[in-house]
PDB file of N, CA and C in Angstrom:
ATOM      1  N   UNK A   1      77.286 106.463 112.069  1.00  0.00           N
ATOM      2  CA  UNK A   1      78.449 105.790 111.554  1.00  0.00           C
ATOM      3  C   UNK A   1      78.430 105.863 110.031  1.00  0.00           C
ATOM      4  N   UNK A   2      79.597 106.062 109.480  1.00  0.00           N
ATOM      5  CA  UNK A   2      79.653 106.104 108.023  1.00  0.00           C
ATOM      6  C   UNK A   2      80.593 105.046 107.438  1.00  0.00           C
ATOM      7  N   UNK A   3      81.200 104.238 108.319  1.00  0.00           N
ATOM      8  CA  UNK A   3      82.060 103.165 107.838  1.00  0.00           C
ATOM      9  C   UNK A   3      82.213 102.097 108.915  1.00  0.00           C
ATOM     10  N   UNK A   4      82.189 100.851 108.464  1.00  0.00           N
ATOM     11  CA  UNK A   4      82.509  99.717 109.332  1.00  0.00           C
ATOM     12  C   UNK A   4      83.711  99.027 108.711  1.00  0.00           C
ATOM     13  N   UNK A   5      84.732  98.818 109.514  1.00  0.00           N
ATOM     14  CA  UNK A   5      85.897  98.066 109.057  1.00  0.00           C
ATOM     15  C   UNK A   5      85.777  96.668 109.643  1.00  0.00           C
ATOM     16  N   UNK A   6      85.766  95.682 108.770  1.00  0.00           N
ATOM     17  CA  UNK A   6      85.690  94.277 109.182  1.00  0.00           C
ATOM     18  C   UNK A   6      87.071  93.667 109.019  1.00  0.00           C
ATOM     19  N   UNK A   7      87.574  93.045 110.088  1.00  0.00           N
ATOM     20  CA  UNK A   7      88.888  92.386 110.021  1.00  0.00           C
ATOM     21  C   UNK A   7      88.706  90.894 110.266  1.00  0.00           C
ATOM     22  N   UNK A   8      89.174  90.108 109.335  1.00  0.00           N
ATOM     23  CA  UNK A   8      89.153  88.652 109.445  1.00  0.00           C
ATOM     24  C   UNK A   8      90.373  88.239 110.265  1.00  0.00           C
ATOM     25  N   UNK A   9      90.137  87.782 111.492  1.00  0.00           N
ATOM     26  CA  UNK A   9      91.232  87.431 112.382  1.00  0.00           C
ATOM     27  C   UNK A   9      92.041  86.238 111.916  1.00  0.00           C
ATOM     28  N   UNK A  10      91.485  85.410 111.038  1.00  0.00           N
ATOM     29  CA  UNK A  10      92.237  84.238 110.584  1.00  0.00           C
ATOM     30  C   UNK A  10      93.202  84.575 109.448  1.00  0.00           C
ATOM     31  N   UNK A  11      92.912  85.643 108.679  1.00  0.00           N
ATOM     32  CA  UNK A  11      93.774  85.984 107.548  1.00  0.00           C
ATOM     33  C   UNK A  11      94.363  87.393 107.638  1.00  0.00           C
ATOM     34  N   UNK A  12      93.787  88.235 108.481  1.00  0.00           N
ATOM     35  CA  UNK A  12      94.221  89.618 108.551  1.00  0.00           C
ATOM     36  C   UNK A  12      93.564  90.501 107.504  1.00  0.00           C
ATOM     37  N   UNK A  13      92.730  89.911 106.656  1.00  0.00           N
ATOM     38  CA  UNK A  13      92.060  90.681 105.610  1.00  0.00           C
ATOM     39  C   UNK A  13      91.113  91.724 106.178  1.00  0.00           C
ATOM     40  N   UNK A  14      90.941  92.811 105.432  1.00  0.00           N
ATOM     41  CA  UNK A  14      90.055  93.898 105.843  1.00  0.00           C
ATOM     42  C   UNK A  14      89.094  94.234 104.717  1.00  0.00           C
ATOM     43  N   UNK A  15      87.878  94.517 105.123  1.00  0.00           N
ATOM     44  CA  UNK A  15      86.855  94.985 104.196  1.00  0.00           C
ATOM     45  C   UNK A  15      86.261  96.253 104.806  1.00  0.00           C
ATOM     46  N   UNK A  16      86.061  97.257 103.962  1.00  0.00           N
ATOM     47  CA  UNK A  16      85.480  98.526 104.404  1.00  0.00           C
ATOM     48  C   UNK A  16      84.046  98.603 103.895  1.00  0.00           C
ATOM     49  N   UNK A  17      83.098  98.618 104.822  1.00  0.00           N
ATOM     50  CA  UNK A  17      81.681  98.714 104.468  1.00  0.00           C
ATOM     51  C   UNK A  17      81.290 100.182 104.586  1.00  0.00           C
ATOM     52  N   UNK A  18      80.850 100.767 103.475  1.00  0.00           N
ATOM     53  CA  UNK A  18      80.481 102.183 103.483  1.00  0.00           C
ATOM     54  C   UNK A  18      79.053 102.419 103.015  1.00  0.00           C
ATOM     55  N   UNK A  19      78.363 101.352 102.632  1.00  0.00           N
ATOM     56  CA  UNK A  19      76.972 101.467 102.205  1.00  0.00           C
ATOM     57  C   UNK A  19      76.114 101.815 103.423  1.00  0.00           C
ATOM     58  N   UNK A  20      75.484 102.977 103.383  1.00  0.00           N
ATOM     59  CA  UNK A  20      74.725 103.470 104.538  1.00  0.00           C
ATOM     60  C   UNK A  20      73.600 102.531 104.948  1.00  0.00           C
ATOM     61  N   UNK A  21      72.922 101.943 103.980  1.00  0.00           N
ATOM     62  CA  UNK A  21      71.831 101.013 104.285  1.00  0.00           C
ATOM     63  C   UNK A  21      72.364  99.771 104.989  1.00  0.00           C
ATOM     64  N   UNK A  22      73.461  99.236 104.515  1.00  0.00           N
ATOM     65  CA  UNK A  22      74.053  98.042 105.136  1.00  0.00           C
ATOM     66  C   UNK A  22      74.535  98.352 106.554  1.00  0.00           C
ATOM     67  N   UNK A  23      75.125  99.513 106.749  1.00  0.00           N
ATOM     68  CA  UNK A  23      75.573  99.922 108.084  1.00  0.00           C
ATOM     69  C   UNK A  23      74.369 100.046 109.016  1.00  0.00           C
ATOM     70  N   UNK A  24      73.334 100.719 108.558  1.00  0.00           N
ATOM     71  CA  UNK A  24      72.126 100.906 109.370  1.00  0.00           C
ATOM     72  C   UNK A  24      71.504  99.566 109.747  1.00  0.00           C
ATOM     73  N   UNK A  25      71.394  98.652 108.779  1.00  0.00           N
ATOM     74  CA  UNK A  25      70.817  97.336 109.055  1.00  0.00           C
ATOM     75  C   UNK A  25      71.644  96.575 110.088  1.00  0.00           C
ATOM     76  N   UNK A  26      72.959  96.619 109.963  1.00  0.00           N
ATOM     77  CA  UNK A  26      73.821  95.928 110.919  1.00  0.00           C
ATOM     78  C   UNK A  26      73.624  96.507 112.323  1.00  0.00           C
ATOM     79  N   UNK A  27      73.673  97.818 112.441  1.00  0.00           N
ATOM     80  CA  UNK A  27      73.520  98.449 113.758  1.00  0.00           C
ATOM     81  C   UNK A  27      72.134  98.187 114.342  1.00  0.00           C
ATOM     82  N   UNK A  28      71.105  98.215 113.498  1.00  0.00           N
ATOM     83  CA  UNK A  28      69.749  97.923 113.979  1.00  0.00           C
ATOM     84  C   UNK A  28      69.632  96.498 114.501  1.00  0.00           C
ATOM     85  N   UNK A  29      70.324  95.576 113.866  1.00  0.00           N
ATOM     86  CA  UNK A  29      70.242  94.164 114.267  1.00  0.00           C
ATOM     87  C   UNK A  29      71.015  93.873 115.546  1.00  0.00           C
ATOM     88  N   UNK A  30      72.091  94.615 115.819  1.00  0.00           N
ATOM     89  CA  UNK A  30      72.865  94.317 117.029  1.00  0.00           C
ATOM     90  C   UNK A  30      72.471  95.166 118.230  1.00  0.00           C
ATOM     91  N   UNK A  31      71.759  96.259 118.020  1.00  0.00           N
ATOM     92  CA  UNK A  31      71.518  97.211 119.105  1.00  0.00           C
ATOM     93  C   UNK A  31      70.737  96.634 120.279  1.00  0.00           C
ATOM     94  N   UNK A  32      69.882  95.659 120.054  1.00  0.00           N
ATOM     95  CA  UNK A  32      69.072  95.112 121.142  1.00  0.00           C
ATOM     96  C   UNK A  32      69.621  93.809 121.718  1.00  0.00           C
ATOM     97  N   UNK A  33      70.752  93.356 121.195  1.00  0.00           N
ATOM     98  CA  UNK A  33      71.359  92.135 121.737  1.00  0.00           C
ATOM     99  C   UNK A  33      71.927  92.419 123.126  1.00  0.00           C
ATOM    100  N   UNK A  34      71.652  91.537 124.045  1.00  0.00           N
ATOM    101  CA  UNK A  34      72.125  91.694 125.422  1.00  0.00           C
ATOM    102  C   UNK A  34      73.397  90.872 125.592  1.00  0.00           C
ATOM    103  N   UNK A  35      74.442  91.529 126.038  1.00  0.00           N
ATOM    104  CA  UNK A  35      75.713  90.854 126.276  1.00  0.00           C
ATOM    105  C   UNK A  35      75.951  90.784 127.779  1.00  0.00           C
ATOM    106  N   UNK A  36      76.335  89.603 128.249  1.00  0.00           N
ATOM    107  CA  UNK A  36      76.604  89.393 129.669  1.00  0.00           C
ATOM    108  C   UNK A  36      78.105  89.276 129.881  1.00  0.00           C
ATOM    109  N   UNK A  37      78.645  90.058 130.825  1.00  0.00           N
ATOM    110  CA  UNK A  37      80.074  89.951 131.090  1.00  0.00           C
ATOM    111  C   UNK A  37      80.468  88.529 131.471  1.00  0.00           C
ATOM    112  N   UNK A  38      81.586  88.080 130.964  1.00  0.00           N
ATOM    113  CA  UNK A  38      82.120  86.768 131.300  1.00  0.00           C
ATOM    114  C   UNK A  38      82.748  86.871 132.693  1.00  0.00           C
ATOM    115  N   UNK A  39      82.414  85.938 133.592  1.00  0.00           N
ATOM    116  CA  UNK A  39      83.036  85.983 134.918  1.00  0.00           C
ATOM    117  C   UNK A  39      84.562  85.873 134.853  1.00  0.00           C
ATOM    118  N   UNK A  40      85.066  85.205 133.826  1.00  0.00           N
ATOM    119  CA  UNK A  40      86.509  85.058 133.631  1.00  0.00           C
ATOM    120  C   UNK A  40      87.003  86.222 132.776  1.00  0.00           C
ATOM    121  N   UNK A  41      87.660  87.184 133.396  1.00  0.00           N
ATOM    122  CA  UNK A  41      88.153  88.359 132.675  1.00  0.00           C
ATOM    123  C   UNK A  41      89.657  88.282 132.385  1.00  0.00           C
ATOM    124  N   UNK A  42      90.211  87.054 132.412  1.00  0.00           N
ATOM    125  CA  UNK A  42      91.630  86.895 132.080  1.00  0.00           C
ATOM    126  C   UNK A  42      91.850  87.230 130.608  1.00  0.00           C
ATOM    127  N   UNK A  43      93.019  87.819 130.304  1.00  0.00           N
ATOM    128  CA  UNK A  43      93.346  88.190 128.932  1.00  0.00           C
ATOM    129  C   UNK A  43      93.310  86.982 128.011  1.00  0.00           C
ATOM    130  N   UNK A  44      92.955  87.245 126.769  1.00  0.00           N
ATOM    131  CA  UNK A  44      92.904  86.227 125.729  1.00  0.00           C
ATOM    132  C   UNK A  44      93.643  86.756 124.508  1.00  0.00           C
ATOM    133  N   UNK A  45      93.988  85.854 123.625  1.00  0.00           N
ATOM    134  CA  UNK A  45      94.667  86.265 122.393  1.00  0.00           C
ATOM    135  C   UNK A  45      93.888  85.765 121.191  1.00  0.00           C
ATOM    136  N   UNK A  46      93.966  86.513 120.123  1.00  0.00           N
ATOM    137  CA  UNK A  46      93.341  86.119 118.872  1.00  0.00           C
ATOM    138  C   UNK A  46      91.864  86.452 118.805  1.00  0.00           C
ATOM    139  N   UNK A  47      91.362  86.490 117.586  1.00  0.00           N
ATOM    140  CA  UNK A  47      89.942  86.740 117.351  1.00  0.00           C
ATOM    141  C   UNK A  47      89.596  86.246 115.955  1.00  0.00           C
ATOM    142  N   UNK A  48      88.320  86.027 115.733  1.00  0.00           N
ATOM    143  CA  UNK A  48      87.853  85.656 114.403  1.00  0.00           C
ATOM    144  C   UNK A  48      87.303  86.884 113.688  1.00  0.00           C
ATOM    145  N   UNK A  49      86.488  87.642 114.425  1.00  0.00           N
ATOM    146  CA  UNK A  49      85.834  88.814 113.849  1.00  0.00           C
ATOM    147  C   UNK A  49      86.288  90.078 114.578  1.00  0.00           C
ATOM    148  N   UNK A  50      86.825  91.033 113.870  1.00  0.00           N
ATOM    149  CA  UNK A  50      87.168  92.335 114.433  1.00  0.00           C
ATOM    150  C   UNK A  50      86.337  93.402 113.729  1.00  0.00           C
ATOM    151  N   UNK A  51      85.674  94.246 114.501  1.00  0.00           N
ATOM    152  CA  UNK A  51      84.771  95.244 113.935  1.00  0.00           C
ATOM    153  C   UNK A  51      85.146  96.618 114.473  1.00  0.00           C
ATOM    154  N   UNK A  52      85.276  97.580 113.587  1.00  0.00           N
ATOM    155  CA  UNK A  52      85.539  98.962 113.974  1.00  0.00           C
ATOM    156  C   UNK A  52      84.457  99.840 113.361  1.00  0.00           C
ATOM    157  N   UNK A  53      83.796 100.601 114.199  1.00  0.00           N
ATOM    158  CA  UNK A  53      82.781 101.544 113.739  1.00  0.00           C
ATOM    159  C   UNK A  53      83.416 102.927 113.680  1.00  0.00           C
ATOM    160  N   UNK A  54      83.300 103.560 112.515  1.00  0.00           N
ATOM    161  CA  UNK A  54      83.915 104.872 112.339  1.00  0.00           C
ATOM    162  C   UNK A  54      82.902 105.899 111.849  1.00  0.00           C
ATOM    163  N   UNK A  55      83.178 107.131 112.239  1.00  0.00           N
ATOM    164  CA  UNK A  55      82.420 108.269 111.738  1.00  0.00           C
ATOM    165  C   UNK A  55      83.428 109.355 111.390  1.00  0.00           C
ATOM    166  N   UNK A  56      83.397 109.784 110.135  1.00  0.00           N
ATOM    167  CA  UNK A  56      84.359 110.769 109.640  1.00  0.00           C
ATOM    168  C   UNK A  56      85.795 110.361 109.959  1.00  0.00           C
ATOM    169  N   UNK A  57      86.104 109.091 109.698  1.00  0.00           N
ATOM    170  CA  UNK A  57      87.433 108.500 109.883  1.00  0.00           C
ATOM    171  C   UNK A  57      87.890 108.438 111.343  1.00  0.00           C
ATOM    172  N   UNK A  58      87.010 108.741 112.276  1.00  0.00           N
ATOM    173  CA  UNK A  58      87.328 108.636 113.699  1.00  0.00           C
ATOM    174  C   UNK A  58      86.696 107.353 114.254  1.00  0.00           C
ATOM    175  N   UNK A  59      87.513 106.545 114.927  1.00  0.00           N
ATOM    176  CA  UNK A  59      86.996 105.314 115.507  1.00  0.00           C
ATOM    177  C   UNK A  59      86.101 105.652 116.691  1.00  0.00           C
ATOM    178  N   UNK A  60      84.865 105.189 116.616  1.00  0.00           N
ATOM    179  CA  UNK A  60      83.899 105.390 117.701  1.00  0.00           C
ATOM    180  C   UNK A  60      83.854 104.176 118.620  1.00  0.00           C
ATOM    181  N   UNK A  61      84.026 102.981 118.045  1.00  0.00           N
ATOM    182  CA  UNK A  61      83.999 101.755 118.832  1.00  0.00           C
ATOM    183  C   UNK A  61      84.682 100.655 118.037  1.00  0.00           C
ATOM    184  N   UNK A  62      85.548  99.909 118.702  1.00  0.00           N
ATOM    185  CA  UNK A  62      86.187  98.745 118.093  1.00  0.00           C
ATOM    186  C   UNK A  62      85.955  97.570 119.026  1.00  0.00           C
ATOM    187  N   UNK A  63      85.577  96.424 118.447  1.00  0.00           N
ATOM    188  CA  UNK A  63      85.282  95.258 119.279  1.00  0.00           C
ATOM    189  C   UNK A  63      85.470  93.972 118.504  1.00  0.00           C
ATOM    190  N   UNK A  64      85.551  92.891 119.263  1.00  0.00           N
ATOM    191  CA  UNK A  64      85.551  91.549 118.685  1.00  0.00           C
ATOM    192  C   UNK A  64      84.253  90.889 119.127  1.00  0.00           C
ATOM    193  N   UNK A  65      84.080  89.658 118.754  1.00  0.00           N
ATOM    194  CA  UNK A  65      82.848  88.961 119.086  1.00  0.00           C
ATOM    195  C   UNK A  65      82.639  88.820 120.590  1.00  0.00           C
ATOM    196  N   UNK A  66      83.732  88.716 121.345  1.00  0.00           N
ATOM    197  CA  UNK A  66      83.581  88.501 122.785  1.00  0.00           C
ATOM    198  C   UNK A  66      84.247  89.562 123.647  1.00  0.00           C
ATOM    199  N   UNK A  67      84.666  90.670 123.056  1.00  0.00           N
ATOM    200  CA  UNK A  67      85.352  91.697 123.839  1.00  0.00           C
ATOM    201  C   UNK A  67      85.004  93.088 123.319  1.00  0.00           C
ATOM    202  N   UNK A  68      84.559  93.941 124.243  1.00  0.00           N
ATOM    203  CA  UNK A  68      84.266  95.322 123.896  1.00  0.00           C
ATOM    204  C   UNK A  68      84.948  96.203 124.927  1.00  0.00           C
ATOM    205  N   UNK A  69      85.823  97.063 124.461  1.00  0.00           N
ATOM    206  CA  UNK A  69      86.549  98.002 125.308  1.00  0.00           C
ATOM    207  C   UNK A  69      87.192  97.325 126.522  1.00  0.00           C
ATOM    208  N   UNK A  70      87.848  96.195 126.258  1.00  0.00           N
ATOM    209  CA  UNK A  70      88.609  95.507 127.294  1.00  0.00           C
ATOM    210  C   UNK A  70      87.808  94.650 128.245  1.00  0.00           C
ATOM    211  N   UNK A  71      86.512  94.527 128.028  1.00  0.00           N
ATOM    212  CA  UNK A  71      85.667  93.670 128.866  1.00  0.00           C
ATOM    213  C   UNK A  71      85.249  92.474 128.030  1.00  0.00           C
ATOM    214  N   UNK A  72      85.432  91.284 128.591  1.00  0.00           N
ATOM    215  CA  UNK A  72      85.065  90.054 127.892  1.00  0.00           C
ATOM    216  C   UNK A  72      83.622  89.683 128.203  1.00  0.00           C
ATOM    217  N   UNK A  73      82.935  89.185 127.163  1.00  0.00           N
ATOM    218  CA  UNK A  73      81.528  88.827 127.277  1.00  0.00           C
ATOM    219  C   UNK A  73      81.318  87.357 126.930  1.00  0.00           C
ATOM    220  N   UNK A  74      80.260  86.790 127.512  1.00  0.00           N
ATOM    221  CA  UNK A  74      79.885  85.414 127.202  1.00  0.00           C
ATOM    222  C   UNK A  74      79.321  85.373 125.786  1.00  0.00           C
ATOM    223  N   UNK A  75      79.379  84.197 125.194  1.00  0.00           N
ATOM    224  CA  UNK A  75      78.855  84.016 123.846  1.00  0.00           C
ATOM    225  C   UNK A  75      77.364  84.344 123.807  1.00  0.00           C
ATOM    226  N   UNK A  76      76.963  85.091 122.803  1.00  0.00           N
ATOM    227  CA  UNK A  76      75.557  85.399 122.549  1.00  0.00           C
ATOM    228  C   UNK A  76      75.275  84.933 121.128  1.00  0.00           C
ATOM    229  N   UNK A  77      74.535  83.824 120.968  1.00  0.00           N
ATOM    230  CA  UNK A  77      74.311  83.276 119.623  1.00  0.00           C
ATOM    231  C   UNK A  77      73.671  84.258 118.647  1.00  0.00           C
ATOM    232  N   UNK A  78      72.745  85.092 119.097  1.00  0.00           N
ATOM    233  CA  UNK A  78      72.112  86.062 118.201  1.00  0.00           C
ATOM    234  C   UNK A  78      73.104  87.091 117.698  1.00  0.00           C
ATOM    235  N   UNK A  79      73.913  87.609 118.597  1.00  0.00           N
ATOM    236  CA  UNK A  79      74.947  88.586 118.245  1.00  0.00           C
ATOM    237  C   UNK A  79      75.949  87.952 117.291  1.00  0.00           C
ATOM    238  N   UNK A  80      76.365  86.720 117.611  1.00  0.00           N
ATOM    239  CA  UNK A  80      77.336  86.005 116.775  1.00  0.00           C
ATOM    240  C   UNK A  80      76.795  85.819 115.358  1.00  0.00           C
ATOM    241  N   UNK A  81      75.518  85.465 115.217  1.00  0.00           N
ATOM    242  CA  UNK A  81      74.945  85.218 113.897  1.00  0.00           C
ATOM    243  C   UNK A  81      74.871  86.502 113.060  1.00  0.00           C
ATOM    244  N   UNK A  82      74.533  87.626 113.699  1.00  0.00           N
ATOM    245  CA  UNK A  82      74.498  88.892 112.970  1.00  0.00           C
ATOM    246  C   UNK A  82      75.902  89.251 112.477  1.00  0.00           C
ATOM    247  N   UNK A  83      76.886  89.115 113.356  1.00  0.00           N
ATOM    248  CA  UNK A  83      78.270  89.433 112.985  1.00  0.00           C
ATOM    249  C   UNK A  83      78.753  88.481 111.891  1.00  0.00           C
ATOM    250  N   UNK A  84      78.490  87.198 112.064  1.00  0.00           N
ATOM    251  CA  UNK A  84      78.928  86.244 111.039  1.00  0.00           C
ATOM    252  C   UNK A  84      78.282  86.569 109.696  1.00  0.00           C
ATOM    253  N   UNK A  85      77.015  86.971 109.706  1.00  0.00           N
ATOM    254  CA  UNK A  85      76.314  87.290 108.464  1.00  0.00           C
ATOM    255  C   UNK A  85      76.969  88.417 107.688  1.00  0.00           C
ATOM    256  N   UNK A  86      77.325  89.498 108.367  1.00  0.00           N
ATOM    257  CA  UNK A  86      77.950  90.619 107.653  1.00  0.00           C
ATOM    258  C   UNK A  86      79.345  90.231 107.148  1.00  0.00           C
ATOM    259  N   UNK A  87      80.052  89.395 107.920  1.00  0.00           N
ATOM    260  CA  UNK A  87      81.380  88.950 107.485  1.00  0.00           C
ATOM    261  C   UNK A  87      81.279  88.028 106.281  1.00  0.00           C
ATOM    262  N   UNK A  88      80.356  87.081 106.305  1.00  0.00           N
ATOM    263  CA  UNK A  88      80.234  86.149 105.181  1.00  0.00           C
ATOM    264  C   UNK A  88      79.833  86.881 103.907  1.00  0.00           C
ATOM    265  N   UNK A  89      78.970  87.873 104.046  1.00  0.00           N
ATOM    266  CA  UNK A  89      78.581  88.660 102.866  1.00  0.00           C
ATOM    267  C   UNK A  89      79.769  89.472 102.345  1.00  0.00           C
ATOM    268  N   UNK A  90      80.463  90.153 103.246  1.00  0.00           N
ATOM    269  CA  UNK A  90      81.569  91.024 102.830  1.00  0.00           C
ATOM    270  C   UNK A  90      82.749  90.248 102.259  1.00  0.00           C
ATOM    271  N   UNK A  91      83.114  89.149 102.906  1.00  0.00           N
ATOM    272  CA  UNK A  91      84.297  88.385 102.479  1.00  0.00           C
ATOM    273  C   UNK A  91      83.959  87.301 101.465  1.00  0.00           C
ATOM    274  N   UNK A  92      82.667  87.087 101.247  1.00  0.00           N
ATOM    275  CA  UNK A  92      82.203  86.079 100.289  1.00  0.00           C
ATOM    276  C   UNK A  92      82.798  84.709 100.580  1.00  0.00           C
ATOM    277  N   UNK A  93      82.730  84.336 101.862  1.00  0.00           N
ATOM    278  CA  UNK A  93      83.184  83.002 102.272  1.00  0.00           C
ATOM    279  C   UNK A  93      82.468  82.623 103.554  1.00  0.00           C
ATOM    280  N   UNK A  94      82.493  81.353 103.874  1.00  0.00           N
ATOM    281  CA  UNK A  94      81.859  80.859 105.092  1.00  0.00           C
ATOM    282  C   UNK A  94      82.849  80.968 106.249  1.00  0.00           C
ATOM    283  N   UNK A  95      82.323  81.343 107.397  1.00  0.00           N
ATOM    284  CA  UNK A  95      83.110  81.374 108.640  1.00  0.00           C
ATOM    285  C   UNK A  95      82.567  80.276 109.538  1.00  0.00           C
ATOM    286  N   UNK A  96      83.474  79.547 110.188  1.00  0.00           N
ATOM    287  CA  UNK A  96      83.071  78.392 110.991  1.00  0.00           C
ATOM    288  C   UNK A  96      82.416  78.719 112.307  1.00  0.00           C
ATOM    289  N   UNK A  97      82.678  79.849 112.877  1.00  0.00           N
ATOM    290  CA  UNK A  97      82.117  80.178 114.192  1.00  0.00           C
ATOM    291  C   UNK A  97      81.371  81.469 114.133  1.00  0.00           C
TER     292      UNK A  97
END
């Protein structure tokens, strides 16, 4: 991956992370997190954190904190903390969830 696009669901703001070290650290921190599908797969609206992983301007994966490729997942506190950390650093503000 050579770019991560972070979207703040509360404001619509976008930040483009292109620092290779920061991208590598983020991916290393989330790669071993285990996500469990939510038994309730009913559609939902809205998100706090939107993440798009790109390579050469091609989207490889886009997800929110609880949804990846149309499948909803139960909350994972470790995954949430890693995602919140990169967002708080990039947007220079605190996120409540």
